[in-house]
Amino acid sequence: MDVDKMQTKLASWSQDPDYRFDDIYNLVYDRDWLRRAYSKVEDNSGSRTAGVDGQTMEDFEEDLEGNLQKLRKSLKSQSFDPKPVRRTYIPKGDDEERPLGIPTIKDRIVQEALRMVLEPIYESDFSDKSFGFRPNRCTMDAIKSVYSNMAPELVYRPWLIDADIKGFFDNVDHRTLEQIIQDRITDQKMRDLIWDFLRAGIMEDGIFRHSELGTPQGGIVSPVLANVYLNELDQWIKKWTDHSKNERVSRWEEGKPSWSFVRYADDFLILTDGSKETAEKMLNRVGGFVKEELNLELSDKKTELVHATDGIDFLGYHLEARERTGGVMRTVPEEAIKDVRGKVTEATNGRTDVSIRSKYKALNSVTTGWANYYKYATNASRVFNDLDSYVWQKLTHWLAEKFKCSRGEIVNKVGNPDTLKLNGIGRTQLEDLAESGRYGEVHQGSNPYLEGEGLKREELFESDPWLAKAEDYEEWKDSRWKTLEGDDWTCQKCGREIKGSSAHVHHKKPRKAYSDTTRADREDNLISLCERCHSELESNR
């Protein structure tokens, strides 16, 4: 099956709001569909983490074709049974933690196959005002949509309802979601599979808990289901927000307020040019809809009514209208600066027995993703310059400790360590990334599966300040580079020049033969090969 063409067909059929999808379950267990789903999961940076069954991606790939075939058969016979997600917690800030559900490898592949069916269908139904976890849309689209409506020189809507749904992902009502899905998808087998995932349960600290509510965070299909659920809110609020320019002018002349709405996942903002009292009435309306129609509640702690000149924090940016200049300041919050500095400190403390290359890798992991996220802030240049100086200071202290000398000696010997490169790796200069305010047009429009330009997905930045602790991996990168350099980037079997993805490094004696795998990565056990020769050697082992 041509997966791309089939997804385009799904998107095309879904253009008719009355179309009902009745025979689509077969797609989930199609051989090519499952293979594409596996590839997507395998490419994900978190794909190696095991679920409750303890199976890693490496385990699954030991008999890849056999395991995919078993998965296909179980789906076709409807005997596939999702396992509970393994629940863990990750820091969220303010001493809070965010729950994360980790499905098994098999469940991830099936969830991806499911997402590949659902997304082309529902992208036709979703609102232009929804930006979270959708193809060809990103956080900056949502942020720009907000500040464009906050700007006094443009469409000034000074009162903002900053709303947050209380524990959304843990409280999605399964029966309500099932009814919403049934309006579009009448294929009972498809709905049963979705239901099985919703009811698979949670395993936490060895204790099983039924999942009678919610879509586990971390599940591949969860963002699509979340948007399907909250699309009910998006469509309901259109009666206030979907007015043409002429209609808005008429409303203004008649003294009636205009409204704007922006949603990113379970965070949403409603902006108005009406009075504070008008905004308060709307907040009550929205709270009533969320409770009565979605069986959810707005968070009293996180939902508030704010004036644009007092500023608001949205998706990590601080947005504040300036009536005197007519613009909107989009700044990096102090808390975000404090947080990244703390991670830089953590990454440059402790062990000095790691390589400088590893340390650069760790620092780049911390700072580059952060800077790319905040590069559109109006104060990006100043903030990035300050952070560059802070990193330089911390790095020179670490180098001085590593080589048991003074910081001054390090500076005298290597000059600015930021310009130093080892095996092709140097530290990214953050100031060069600043694009203060130059974000382009907000991405809106038709179903992206109809556009034929390929899908882009936002990768939200996550930094690991102790990437340098993964020394086994980093030392392997060093050894790999040195081996390729030593072999003059030439396959040592066929003599072909190798580069990029065709450059492979082979372990003469396999890693599993060593109790200490770092010994396996020594250069005397490594040889440079092209992809074809490497594949032949591995298949003959």
Tab-separated table of N, CA and C in Angstrom, residues 1 21-34 72 75-78 113-114 117 187-191:
chain	number	residue	atom	x	y	z
A	1	MET	N	0.834	-1.206	0.000
A	1	MET	CA	0.000	0.000	0.000
A	1	MET	C	0.866	1.253	0.000
A	21	PHE	N	-16.500	7.419	8.434
A	21	PHE	CA	-15.464	6.434	8.102
A	21	PHE	C	-15.844	5.087	8.712
A	22	ASP	N	-16.163	4.137	7.824
A	22	ASP	CA	-16.727	2.873	8.296
A	22	ASP	C	-15.826	1.663	8.062
A	23	ASP	N	-14.794	1.785	7.236
A	23	ASP	CA	-13.968	0.613	6.913
A	23	ASP	C	-12.499	1.024	6.865
A	24	ILE	N	-11.945	1.367	8.013
A	24	ILE	CA	-10.560	1.856	8.061
A	24	ILE	C	-9.673	1.053	9.014
A	25	TYR	N	-10.260	0.117	9.758
A	25	TYR	CA	-9.459	-0.665	10.706
A	25	TYR	C	-8.383	-1.464	9.990
A	26	ASN	N	-8.684	-1.917	8.766
A	26	ASN	CA	-7.717	-2.726	8.005
A	26	ASN	C	-6.413	-1.981	7.750
A	27	LEU	N	-6.456	-0.645	7.760
A	27	LEU	CA	-5.232	0.127	7.542
A	27	LEU	C	-4.227	-0.104	8.659
A	28	VAL	N	-4.711	-0.219	9.874
A	28	VAL	CA	-3.834	-0.328	11.039
A	28	VAL	C	-2.957	-1.574	10.962
A	29	TYR	N	-3.487	-2.658	10.404
A	29	TYR	CA	-2.684	-3.883	10.338
A	29	TYR	C	-2.110	-4.148	8.941
A	30	ASP	N	-2.244	-3.196	8.045
A	30	ASP	CA	-1.598	-3.337	6.738
A	30	ASP	C	-0.080	-3.415	6.914
A	31	ARG	N	0.574	-4.276	6.137
A	31	ARG	CA	2.012	-4.512	6.287
A	31	ARG	C	2.821	-3.225	6.110
A	32	ASP	N	2.548	-2.471	5.056
A	32	ASP	CA	3.293	-1.233	4.797
A	32	ASP	C	2.979	-0.161	5.839
A	33	TRP	N	1.738	-0.140	6.278
A	33	TRP	CA	1.317	0.842	7.292
A	33	TRP	C	2.056	0.597	8.604
A	34	LEU	N	2.107	-0.668	9.010
A	34	LEU	CA	2.799	-1.020	10.257
A	34	LEU	C	4.293	-0.771	10.148
A	72	ARG	N	0.903	-7.786	13.368
A	72	ARG	CA	-0.096	-7.672	12.297
A	72	ARG	C	-1.203	-8.714	12.473
A	75	LEU	N	-3.516	-7.906	15.435
A	75	LEU	CA	-4.431	-6.809	15.118
A	75	LEU	C	-5.542	-7.287	14.184
A	76	LYS	N	-5.169	-8.080	13.194
A	76	LYS	CA	-6.150	-8.565	12.222
A	76	LYS	C	-7.205	-9.443	12.889
A	77	SER	N	-6.771	-10.268	13.840
A	77	SER	CA	-7.697	-11.165	14.541
A	77	SER	C	-8.370	-10.495	15.731
A	78	GLN	N	-8.024	-9.247	15.976
A	78	GLN	CA	-8.534	-8.458	17.110
A	78	GLN	C	-8.191	-9.088	18.462
A	113	ALA	N	0.449	3.687	14.319
A	113	ALA	CA	-0.385	3.265	13.187
A	113	ALA	C	-1.787	3.869	13.306
A	114	LEU	N	-2.276	3.930	14.522
A	114	LEU	CA	-3.589	4.520	14.790
A	114	LEU	C	-3.572	6.025	14.524
A	117	VAL	N	-3.847	7.046	10.939
A	117	VAL	CA	-5.197	7.008	10.374
A	117	VAL	C	-6.015	8.205	10.852
A	187	ASP	N	-16.614	2.880	12.224
A	187	ASP	CA	-15.947	1.573	12.220
A	187	ASP	C	-15.784	1.106	13.667
A	188	GLN	N	-16.574	0.093	14.058
A	188	GLN	CA	-16.574	-0.359	15.453
A	188	GLN	C	-15.226	-0.940	15.866
A	189	LYS	N	-14.555	-1.635	14.961
A	189	LYS	CA	-13.249	-2.216	15.292
A	189	LYS	C	-12.237	-1.122	15.620
A	190	MET	N	-12.304	-0.041	14.869
A	190	MET	CA	-11.399	1.085	15.112
A	190	MET	C	-11.685	1.703	16.475
A	191	ARG	N	-12.951	1.890	16.776
A	191	ARG	CA	-13.315	2.484	18.061
A	191	ARG	C	-12.961	1.553	19.215
